[in-house]
XYZ file of C-alpha atoms in Angstrom:
706
model
C 0.000 0.000 0.000
C 1.464 3.430 -0.872
C 2.164 5.914 1.853
C -0.522 8.291 0.589
C -3.119 5.509 0.800
C -2.028 4.738 4.325
C -2.372 8.377 5.333
C -5.760 8.556 3.651
C -6.908 5.471 5.520
C -5.756 6.946 8.797
C -7.652 10.167 8.170
C -10.852 8.392 7.147
C -10.574 6.105 10.149
C -11.180 9.070 12.434
C -14.836 9.039 11.396
C -15.295 5.360 12.213
C -16.242 3.889 15.591
C -13.378 3.172 17.965
C -13.343 -0.613 17.411
C -13.572 -0.301 13.621
C -10.952 2.428 13.584
C -8.520 0.301 15.606
C -9.084 -2.737 13.362
C -8.604 -0.647 10.231
C -5.410 0.929 11.434
C -4.098 -2.445 12.567
C -4.843 -3.958 9.143
C -3.190 -1.031 7.376
C -0.106 -1.235 9.558
C 0.305 -5.014 9.324
C 0.070 -4.876 5.537
C 3.376 -3.036 5.329
C 6.638 -4.899 4.868
C 9.116 -5.256 7.728
C 11.835 -3.118 6.080
C 9.383 -0.264 5.646
C 8.387 -0.451 9.328
C 12.020 -0.422 10.380
C 12.742 2.510 8.099
C 9.806 4.483 9.556
C 10.765 3.550 13.108
C 14.351 4.760 12.770
C 13.542 7.849 10.760
C 15.442 10.884 12.048
C 13.230 13.651 13.401
C 15.187 16.319 15.253
C 12.866 18.334 17.475
C 13.473 22.054 18.095
C 14.520 23.488 21.414
C 11.081 24.940 22.218
C 9.249 21.674 21.519
C 6.847 20.829 24.354
C 5.579 17.477 23.072
C 5.657 14.343 25.193
C 9.076 12.811 25.861
C 10.119 9.199 26.212
C 13.388 7.291 26.514
C 13.622 8.719 30.034
C 16.853 6.866 30.844
C 18.589 8.257 27.767
C 17.195 11.764 28.215
C 17.781 12.223 31.957
C 19.851 9.491 33.582
C 22.601 9.268 30.956
C 23.541 12.996 31.022
C 23.733 12.872 34.822
C 25.873 9.725 34.717
C 28.195 11.415 32.236
C 28.343 14.516 34.423
C 29.446 12.246 37.304
C 31.941 10.000 35.512
C 33.503 12.870 33.551
C 35.025 14.677 36.566
C 36.128 11.319 38.031
C 37.925 10.535 34.769
C 39.630 13.954 34.986
C 40.876 13.151 38.504
C 42.237 9.788 37.325
C 43.884 11.512 34.368
C 45.546 14.082 36.657
C 46.978 11.265 38.775
C 48.221 9.542 35.610
C 49.952 12.740 34.482
C 51.674 13.543 37.789
C 52.852 10.001 38.586
C 55.465 8.100 36.519
C 54.060 5.048 34.805
C 56.983 2.722 35.576
C 58.562 1.880 38.919
C 61.492 -0.152 40.255
C 61.252 -2.586 43.157
C 63.494 -2.099 46.166
C 66.224 -4.675 46.531
C 64.960 -7.532 48.663
C 61.267 -6.654 48.062
C 60.841 -7.727 44.462
C 57.151 -8.264 43.716
C 55.921 -6.098 46.613
C 54.282 -3.015 45.103
C 54.473 -1.027 48.332
C 58.281 -0.966 48.002
C 58.657 0.679 44.613
C 60.039 3.953 43.335
C 59.016 5.528 40.048
C 61.348 6.890 37.413
C 60.812 9.440 34.653
C 58.678 8.706 31.618
C 59.649 9.678 28.045
C 58.789 13.195 26.958
C 56.403 12.036 24.254
C 54.481 10.109 26.921
C 54.130 13.231 29.081
C 53.118 15.387 26.097
C 50.429 12.946 24.988
C 49.255 12.655 28.584
C 48.834 16.425 28.749
C 46.889 16.395 25.475
C 44.586 13.705 26.837
C 43.947 15.697 30.009
C 43.198 18.847 28.004
C 40.701 16.970 25.829
C 39.042 15.511 28.912
C 38.715 18.918 30.594
C 37.428 20.538 27.400
C 34.796 17.811 27.018
C 33.624 18.442 30.574
C 33.398 22.180 29.937
C 31.280 21.663 26.811
C 29.009 19.315 28.769
C 28.618 21.906 31.525
C 27.805 24.631 28.973
C 25.293 22.231 27.466
C 23.566 21.838 30.831
C 23.441 25.601 31.348
C 22.389 26.217 27.691
C 25.346 28.487 27.066
C 26.090 26.470 23.929
C 23.504 24.745 21.761
C 22.881 21.062 22.332
C 23.623 20.131 18.724
C 27.060 21.772 19.051
C 28.072 21.081 22.648
C 27.169 17.388 22.911
C 29.050 16.264 19.758
C 32.063 18.250 20.952
C 31.962 16.489 24.324
C 31.718 13.077 22.669
C 34.540 13.769 20.199
C 36.865 15.252 22.829
C 36.327 12.348 25.214
C 36.962 9.886 22.397
C 40.201 11.756 21.672
C 41.157 11.516 25.344
C 40.414 7.786 25.313
C 42.368 7.206 22.101
C 45.393 9.130 23.341
C 45.547 7.229 26.633
C 45.137 3.897 24.850
C 47.879 4.858 22.388
C 50.243 5.760 25.232
C 49.701 2.447 26.984
C 50.197 0.442 23.769
C 53.309 2.370 22.711
C 54.880 2.203 26.150
C 54.206 -1.526 26.449
C 55.786 -2.041 23.022
C 58.808 0.305 23.016
C 59.686 1.201 26.648
C 58.064 -1.418 28.894
C 59.227 -2.003 32.476
C 62.020 -4.548 32.707
C 60.686 -7.600 34.521
C 61.046 -8.774 37.242
C 62.815 -5.778 38.770
C 60.323 -3.225 37.400
C 56.572 -2.946 37.096
C 53.828 -0.570 36.072
C 53.043 1.991 38.778
C 49.755 3.353 40.039
C 49.975 6.120 37.432
C 49.683 3.559 34.636
C 46.567 1.986 36.147
C 45.045 5.408 36.788
C 45.456 6.068 33.057
C 43.766 2.767 32.180
C 40.802 3.571 34.435
C 40.577 7.123 33.033
C 40.482 5.754 29.471
C 37.689 3.332 30.407
C 35.667 6.117 32.060
C 36.075 8.456 29.071
C 35.049 5.648 26.707
C 31.965 4.644 28.708
C 30.858 8.272 29.100
C 31.200 8.926 25.359
C 29.215 5.837 24.446
C 26.448 6.783 26.869
C 26.226 10.292 25.408
C 25.983 8.779 21.935
C 22.840 6.955 23.093
C 21.476 10.286 24.294
C 22.191 11.878 20.919
C 20.562 8.954 19.126
C 17.374 9.533 21.110
C 17.421 13.183 20.055
C 17.916 12.295 16.365
C 14.978 9.877 16.551
C 12.738 12.590 18.012
C 12.233 11.156 21.496
C 13.065 14.480 23.212
C 14.057 18.045 22.224
C 17.593 19.386 21.999
C 18.120 20.376 25.621
C 18.419 18.788 29.038
C 15.371 19.271 31.258
C 17.009 19.366 34.698
C 15.281 19.855 38.009
C 16.850 21.728 40.889
C 17.860 18.463 42.549
C 19.589 17.299 39.366
C 21.451 20.592 39.011
C 22.507 20.342 42.638
C 23.770 16.816 42.000
C 25.970 17.998 39.136
C 27.398 20.888 41.149
C 27.929 18.736 44.243
C 29.686 16.053 42.191
C 32.062 18.579 40.651
C 32.729 20.147 44.059
C 33.388 16.723 45.608
C 36.011 15.745 43.035
C 37.655 19.167 43.296
C 37.775 18.674 47.068
C 39.198 15.161 46.640
C 41.876 16.070 44.092
C 42.778 19.399 45.741
C 43.045 17.814 49.179
C 45.413 15.183 47.799
C 47.644 17.943 46.431
C 47.697 19.740 49.809
C 48.623 16.560 51.701
C 51.415 15.911 49.178
C 52.960 19.256 50.118
C 52.543 18.557 53.841
C 53.706 14.940 53.974
C 55.975 14.669 50.927
C 54.258 11.460 49.722
C 53.219 10.594 46.184
C 50.061 12.150 44.784
C 48.426 8.791 44.050
C 48.983 7.645 47.640
C 47.484 10.850 49.031
C 44.547 10.540 46.643
C 43.888 7.086 48.090
C 44.335 8.492 51.633
C 41.821 11.296 50.995
C 39.312 8.826 49.564
C 39.588 6.559 52.622
C 39.299 9.586 54.931
C 36.196 11.123 53.341
C 34.421 7.762 53.153
C 35.272 7.182 56.866
C 36.737 3.738 56.122
C 40.077 4.379 57.843
C 42.188 1.285 57.155
C 45.174 2.833 58.910
C 47.665 1.938 56.164
C 48.110 5.682 55.452
C 47.899 8.371 58.109
C 49.320 11.875 58.770
C 52.946 11.757 59.876
C 53.232 15.258 61.372
C 51.132 17.794 63.261
C 50.481 19.874 60.143
C 48.847 16.901 58.453
C 46.878 16.025 61.591
C 45.604 19.602 61.829
C 44.473 19.560 58.189
C 42.472 16.389 58.796
C 39.986 18.338 60.982
C 38.554 20.709 58.353
C 39.231 18.436 55.391
C 37.370 15.404 56.741
C 34.377 17.458 57.947
C 34.052 19.320 54.652
C 34.420 16.137 52.614
C 31.841 14.247 54.660
C 29.343 17.109 54.313
C 29.804 17.275 50.542
C 29.542 13.497 50.292
C 26.349 13.498 52.366
C 24.792 16.160 50.141
C 25.779 14.233 47.033
C 24.346 10.963 48.355
C 21.109 12.739 49.324
C 20.787 14.211 45.824
C 21.484 10.812 44.254
C 18.752 9.213 46.372
C 16.248 11.948 45.506
C 17.103 11.596 41.833
C 16.606 7.817 42.015
C 13.274 8.299 43.794
C 12.181 10.846 41.199
C 13.004 8.514 38.323
C 11.321 5.553 39.999
C 8.218 7.633 40.802
C 7.823 8.957 37.279
C 8.671 5.810 35.337
C 8.083 2.847 37.664
C 5.581 3.832 40.345
C 3.197 5.626 37.985
C 3.304 2.753 35.511
C 2.521 0.353 38.357
C -0.459 2.484 39.435
C -1.719 2.737 35.872
C -1.402 -1.014 35.374
C -3.321 -1.789 38.557
C -5.940 0.829 37.711
C -6.504 -0.574 34.217
C -6.785 -4.077 35.624
C -9.355 -2.871 38.142
C -11.366 -1.121 35.441
C -11.278 -4.296 33.380
C -12.778 -6.205 36.285
C -15.529 -3.619 36.905
C -17.871 -5.394 34.425
C -17.561 -8.987 35.544
C -20.734 -10.667 34.323
C -22.797 -10.669 31.147
C -25.871 -9.800 33.215
C -24.232 -6.623 34.474
C -23.099 -5.700 30.971
C -26.598 -6.218 29.567
C -28.086 -4.211 32.439
C -25.816 -1.266 31.690
C -26.640 -1.490 28.015
C -30.345 -1.300 28.862
C -29.688 1.760 31.023
C -27.762 3.407 28.212
C -30.516 2.537 25.687
C -33.343 3.968 27.823
C -31.375 6.998 28.955
C -33.249 9.480 26.779
C -32.906 12.712 28.739
C -29.796 14.705 27.766
C -27.285 15.356 30.509
C -26.095 18.842 31.252
C -22.651 17.616 32.278
C -20.917 14.277 31.583
C -20.185 12.511 34.846
C -17.875 9.543 34.928
C -19.572 8.243 38.038
C -22.855 7.842 36.153
C -23.780 4.477 34.575
C -21.621 3.613 31.593
C -22.783 5.021 28.273
C -21.693 2.539 25.650
C -22.381 4.906 22.752
C -19.332 6.661 21.291
C -19.206 10.325 22.137
C -16.778 13.152 21.624
C -15.110 14.801 24.588
C -14.114 18.445 24.389
C -12.116 20.564 26.778
C -13.133 23.850 25.184
C -15.318 25.716 27.633
C -16.992 27.814 24.948
C -17.819 24.772 22.828
C -19.072 22.915 25.869
C -21.596 25.681 26.538
C -23.042 25.554 23.009
C -26.143 23.384 22.447
C -25.953 20.293 20.270
C -28.271 21.864 17.651
C -27.322 25.448 16.866
C -30.664 26.215 15.216
C -32.635 25.303 18.327
C -32.696 27.920 21.066
C -33.274 26.399 24.479
C -34.720 28.686 27.070
C -34.041 27.826 30.679
C -37.308 27.641 32.594
C -37.612 28.360 36.240
C -38.950 25.397 38.212
C -42.686 25.704 38.746
C -44.800 24.085 41.393
C -45.668 21.229 39.036
C -42.016 20.672 38.184
C -41.090 20.774 41.860
C -43.794 18.237 42.698
C -42.615 15.893 39.967
C -39.025 16.202 41.169
C -40.128 15.536 44.727
C -41.911 12.369 43.604
C -38.810 11.332 41.702
C -36.666 11.869 44.789
C -39.035 9.818 46.936
C -38.958 6.941 44.501
C -35.189 7.066 43.907
C -33.831 6.605 47.408
C -33.064 2.954 46.872
C -31.186 3.533 43.577
C -29.311 6.320 45.313
C -28.236 3.913 48.034
C -27.195 1.364 45.426
C -25.239 4.042 43.600
C -23.475 4.986 46.813
C -22.537 1.381 47.442
C -21.240 0.994 43.901
C -19.183 4.165 44.226
C -17.837 3.003 47.581
C -16.737 -0.272 46.030
C -14.731 1.665 43.446
C -13.427 3.937 46.180
C -12.280 0.907 48.186
C -10.630 -0.552 45.085
C -8.670 2.647 44.478
C -7.711 2.853 48.135
C -6.365 -0.685 47.891
C -4.347 0.368 44.838
C -2.895 3.197 46.913
C -1.907 0.837 49.708
C -0.311 -1.667 47.362
C 1.500 1.155 45.528
C 2.965 2.461 48.780
C 4.247 -0.999 49.627
C 5.514 -1.522 46.078
C 7.301 1.840 46.129
C 9.146 1.078 49.355
C 10.115 -2.487 48.645
C 10.970 -1.919 44.978
C 13.476 0.747 46.038
C 14.806 -1.640 48.674
C 15.080 -4.443 46.110
C 16.989 -2.218 43.670
C 19.371 -1.141 46.424
C 19.931 -4.749 47.519
C 20.641 -5.809 43.920
C 23.107 -2.924 43.453
C 24.739 -3.747 46.769
C 25.077 -7.422 45.835
C 26.581 -6.657 42.425
C 29.091 -4.160 43.808
C 29.988 -6.548 46.601
C 30.531 -9.645 44.447
C 32.005 -7.938 41.367
C 34.252 -5.763 43.530
C 35.498 -8.876 45.308
C 36.461 -10.378 41.946
C 38.421 -7.224 41.089
C 40.350 -7.170 44.366
C 40.903 -10.924 44.211
C 42.651 -10.560 40.839
C 44.452 -7.302 41.695
C 45.826 -8.495 45.052
C 46.534 -12.119 44.108
C 50.226 -11.457 43.373
C 50.805 -8.887 46.107
C 48.963 -10.526 49.025
C 47.767 -13.897 47.696
C 44.228 -13.416 49.056
C 41.381 -15.789 48.262
C 37.968 -14.853 46.888
C 36.417 -15.310 50.321
C 38.952 -12.899 51.812
C 38.154 -10.439 49.022
C 34.447 -10.748 49.885
C 35.264 -10.090 53.520
C 37.354 -7.045 52.609
C 34.613 -5.596 50.374
C 31.970 -6.152 53.047
C 34.063 -4.422 55.720
C 34.720 -1.547 53.311
C 31.048 -1.205 52.299
C 29.986 -0.891 55.930
C 32.901 1.558 56.512
C 34.154 -0.615 59.383
C 37.766 -0.658 58.200
C 39.514 -3.107 60.516
C 42.759 -2.677 58.608
C 43.719 -6.371 58.570
C 43.193 -6.309 54.804
C 43.719 -3.302 52.561
C 44.755 -2.786 48.941
C 48.529 -2.767 48.507
C 49.059 -3.414 44.781
C 49.514 -0.668 42.216
C 46.317 -1.815 40.460
C 44.318 -2.360 43.655
C 44.518 1.196 45.011
C 43.185 2.974 41.883
C 40.483 0.322 41.571
C 39.521 0.865 45.221
C 39.144 4.631 44.679
C 36.649 4.181 41.846
C 34.868 1.212 43.439
C 34.499 2.840 46.857
C 33.131 6.085 45.417
C 30.331 4.008 43.857
C 29.854 1.332 46.507
C 29.845 3.329 49.759
C 27.109 5.797 48.626
C 25.113 2.794 47.381
C 25.387 1.255 50.838
C 24.208 4.527 52.359
C 21.161 4.566 50.072
C 20.470 0.930 50.988
C 20.447 1.788 54.693
C 18.099 4.696 53.983
C 15.729 2.416 52.040
C 15.854 -0.097 54.878
C 14.830 2.725 57.192
C 11.627 3.144 55.155
C 10.805 -0.576 55.194
C 12.453 -3.044 57.561
C 13.513 -0.610 60.253
C 10.196 1.275 60.050
C 8.280 -2.003 60.498
C 10.405 -2.862 63.523
C 9.801 0.580 65.018
C 6.043 0.307 64.462
C 6.023 -3.113 66.094
C 7.962 -1.753 69.070
C 5.597 1.201 69.457
C 2.509 -1.021 69.238
C 3.949 -3.353 71.859
C 4.635 -0.389 74.132
C 1.178 1.110 73.523
C -0.550 -2.035 74.699
C 1.824 -3.016 77.530
C 4.337 -0.963 79.511
C 3.672 2.477 77.959
C -0.063 2.661 77.186
C -0.965 5.415 74.749
C -3.966 7.664 75.217
C -6.695 7.030 72.658
C -5.409 3.629 71.592
C -8.766 1.989 72.283
C -10.592 4.690 70.335
C -8.358 4.045 67.307
C -9.098 0.331 67.566
C -12.835 0.973 67.591
C -12.603 3.300 64.569
C -10.967 0.498 62.615
C -13.978 -1.696 63.420
C -17.109 0.494 62.946
C -19.516 -2.362 63.721
C -17.983 -2.738 67.179
C -18.115 1.042 67.707
C -21.781 1.194 66.681
C -22.637 -1.715 68.962
C -20.882 -0.123 71.941
C -22.478 3.248 71.118
C -25.903 1.621 71.021
C -25.332 0.009 74.415
C -24.072 3.315 75.798
C -27.155 5.140 74.465
C -29.483 2.547 76.012
C -27.679 2.845 79.333
C -27.847 6.647 79.174
C -31.583 6.570 78.374
C -32.237 4.197 81.279
C -30.276 6.477 83.573
C -32.230 9.548 82.465
C -35.542 7.703 82.979
C -34.485 6.680 86.475
C -33.486 10.257 87.262
C -36.654 11.728 85.784
C -35.146 13.431 82.744
C -36.668 13.407 79.271
C -35.806 10.373 77.173
C -34.452 11.245 73.759
C -31.430 11.156 71.518
C -28.255 12.728 72.808
C -26.746 15.764 71.171
C -24.227 15.145 68.446
C -20.614 15.351 69.455
C -17.248 14.295 68.101
C -17.503 10.842 69.633
C -20.598 9.871 67.663
C -20.255 7.012 65.178
C -19.535 8.069 61.584
C -22.326 8.319 59.047
C -23.240 5.209 57.115
C -24.293 4.939 53.472
C -27.889 4.425 54.523
C -27.808 7.601 56.625
C -26.258 9.584 53.758
C -28.863 8.316 51.300
C -31.712 9.302 53.651
C -30.121 12.570 54.722
C -32.100 15.674 53.842
C -30.324 18.437 51.951
C -29.434 21.527 53.947
C -30.173 25.028 52.798
C -27.510 27.274 51.353
C -26.537 28.890 54.645
C -26.288 25.543 56.409
C -23.973 24.242 53.702
C -21.889 27.419 53.944
C -21.448 26.856 57.676
C -20.381 23.264 57.061
C -18.021 24.538 54.356
C -16.218 26.791 56.832
C -15.898 23.931 59.311
C -14.587 21.637 56.579
C -11.928 24.188 55.603
C -10.772 24.434 59.201
C -10.713 20.666 59.500
C -8.643 20.055 56.361
C -6.269 22.863 57.340
C -5.701 21.127 60.675
C -5.154 17.823 58.876
C -2.356 19.450 56.867
C -0.436 20.000 60.100
C -0.331 16.273 60.789
C 2.958 14.472 60.187
C 1.238 11.571 58.439
C -0.900 12.266 55.392
C -4.602 12.013 56.224
C -6.702 9.702 54.089
C -10.449 10.272 54.290
C -13.190 7.686 54.189
C -15.731 7.435 51.392
C -18.454 8.955 53.570
C -16.234 11.957 54.279
C -15.530 12.379 50.576
C -19.271 12.442 49.880
C -19.724 15.312 52.336
C -16.724 17.183 50.934
C -17.991 16.789 47.378
C -21.381 18.262 48.284
C -19.628 21.257 49.850
C -17.405 21.714 46.802
C -20.148 21.907 44.215
C -23.075 23.481 46.087
C -21.764 26.995 45.320
C -21.964 26.336 41.561
C -25.750 25.978 41.530
C -28.831 26.827 43.534
C -30.511 24.387 45.901
C -33.068 22.883 43.441
C -30.320 22.251 40.920
C -28.122 20.675 43.597
C -30.912 18.325 44.685
C -31.644 17.360 41.095
C -27.950 16.847 40.401
C -27.550 14.525 43.364
C -30.656 12.532 42.486
C -29.811 12.099 38.810
C -26.011 11.777 38.807
C -25.050 10.839 42.341
C -23.076 12.539 45.074
C -19.632 12.025 43.517
C -18.717 13.710 40.236
C -15.581 11.730 39.319
C -14.632 8.116 38.882
C -12.455 6.816 41.720
C -10.465 4.508 39.471
C -10.549 6.830 36.467
C -7.869 9.178 35.194
C -9.461 12.157 37.001
C -9.491 10.456 40.389
C -8.325 12.696 43.262
C -6.321 9.734 44.541
C -4.006 10.050 41.523
C -3.140 13.666 42.318
C 0.436 14.588 43.232
C -0.611 16.505 46.338
C -2.105 14.984 49.451
C -5.842 14.529 49.884
C -5.963 17.361 52.429
C -4.210 19.745 50.033
C -6.477 18.727 47.159
C -9.631 19.202 49.233
C -8.519 22.451 50.847
C -7.876 23.972 47.424
C -11.340 23.005 46.137
C -13.108 23.978 49.351
C -11.528 27.430 49.246
C -12.637 27.781 45.626
C -16.165 26.853 46.677
C -16.074 29.430 49.472
C -14.878 32.066 47.021
C -17.745 31.258 44.648
C -20.249 31.381 47.493
C -19.028 34.814 48.635
C -19.123 36.090 45.071
C -22.678 34.820 44.621
C -23.725 36.470 47.883
C -22.162 39.752 46.787
C -23.936 39.624 43.418
C -27.220 38.759 45.131
C -26.977 41.719 47.515
C -26.094 44.006 44.622
C -29.180 42.859 42.708
C -31.402 43.457 45.759
C -29.982 46.981 46.234
C -30.685 47.842 42.612
C -34.264 46.592 42.930
C -34.775 48.661 46.104
C -33.457 51.792 44.380
C -35.788 51.219 41.451
C -38.770 50.751 43.797
C -38.011 53.932 45.707
C -37.312 55.785 42.518
């Protein structure tokens, strides 16, 4: 089928019903050949900078630039260490094979020159990436420059290592490669990985998955700045300690890393009072910067998981629940009959109403929504007469049972959405914990393999000993019985620890939200019921079991009535107070509507109540009965009392679908914030209506006196 025919079919399909349109489009799409589909899928479509369309490929658009902004400065630090330190070293006599007893000697000039060129390319690539983040340079210019410069830095470092190993290698067994050589190898790997990741980001831009700029939040910008500041603090501190102690730069870089991460093996320590004095401000500043960086990393991980994992989980559960809402053929046929006999036009589409199986167009244009369906027919709004009022009263009398059934149906959907919320909260906590545990396990086991291979010749450790060393390092215990001593082990420990220790910190934080929080709740509950009883604990238990509360309240009322009879007082219901049982669906269905002033008074009380709920540490979640009352207070100011009564009788007390896309439970803010905003809007409308009503009365009085 030609492309024009396919486009024509797609346009004509818009006039078909939804099922026919989907089948037609599916047939048209499946009729194409596989090469054509691949060519359309990978067609380049570069979006402009001001494009506000939907974005996908979230990992490529957000996570990859932040990873590159983190690994880039680390690669610069490794490259600086490779430039300052000679790449070859000689063993001391009598300690051949022990890397701790080596002394470096000068490298060839061409090696130093190429090393400088590699460092310059690495720094320039970082600068272009930073200008890309701040939009000082266009994305299409800055990102390719970063990729090319980092590839140059990688190629130069790889060329140096190959040429040195071929023309001027260390003479075995009296010589070996120093820490500077292994720092260069790690720097080349980091530059290469960062460049490849940024190429994936650029591919997503060429395919039109996101516009040509990085959409960074404040937390993400803080993470980039904190990462750059941390590596400046790490590399600068190593240079200061070199001047104070006279040691090699690579050794002081390892010492600063162990100090900031609070591992403290004890293999390196200050040797004079000047160094000991510098430890005070340096360690405190480094720990603060590290804590800020770890906090930003955790917030960034939570943000990504909330947007791309948690929301997808909620949507999946919600769609599954909607799919189970029509469970039997009898219910489906009943709803079809309701839709077929529903002849009176509705003023406002309500999702909570019975399902209308007829296709209908939905518009969000307020002006179009106000226009009648037939422009040639002018509909005049009639004021309700006595006859109309009597008919509506008869309809209300005969519709109390359907109203109760509607309330029960809505409550079932409310309960289903509340269950989705509970399961999502649990899924959010334990999914983050699972990801942290997986990352911890990988870093632990893979890191042990690295140290096992790196320290095999120097210390002869086993894999189990490497696991023990990594575990002690991850928990920042640092006994000091095992520590990296080889020239390859120390640079590897710097990179590994900077990834592993923050991961362990995030794991402990996630455990605080799950395992530790459960233990604390269990401890508090045990104390509430035993040695440290908490006031109101029995009341909370009764509120969780309304049937028990109603039964006890009934017994209390009977006892109070008997006491009043014995004392000679009038028998009757007690005045309502805060300790009364909550309203039931039956009571709400039979409840008479208040007048406008009564609803306004309840509106003010509801605003005060929700404002007080906002002060609570834990987010308040309201019951279905409370939501019914809040909804009545929200919409009563939009219409007069007869319209409100008719609205409630015809379309129910709730004007949204609890498991639909417009459910308040899917809002980003808390339920108290959502309600307080709408209640205040309702109060504003009520005051405006009162002001307009008084103004109309004043004008009528002036006309009468005139």
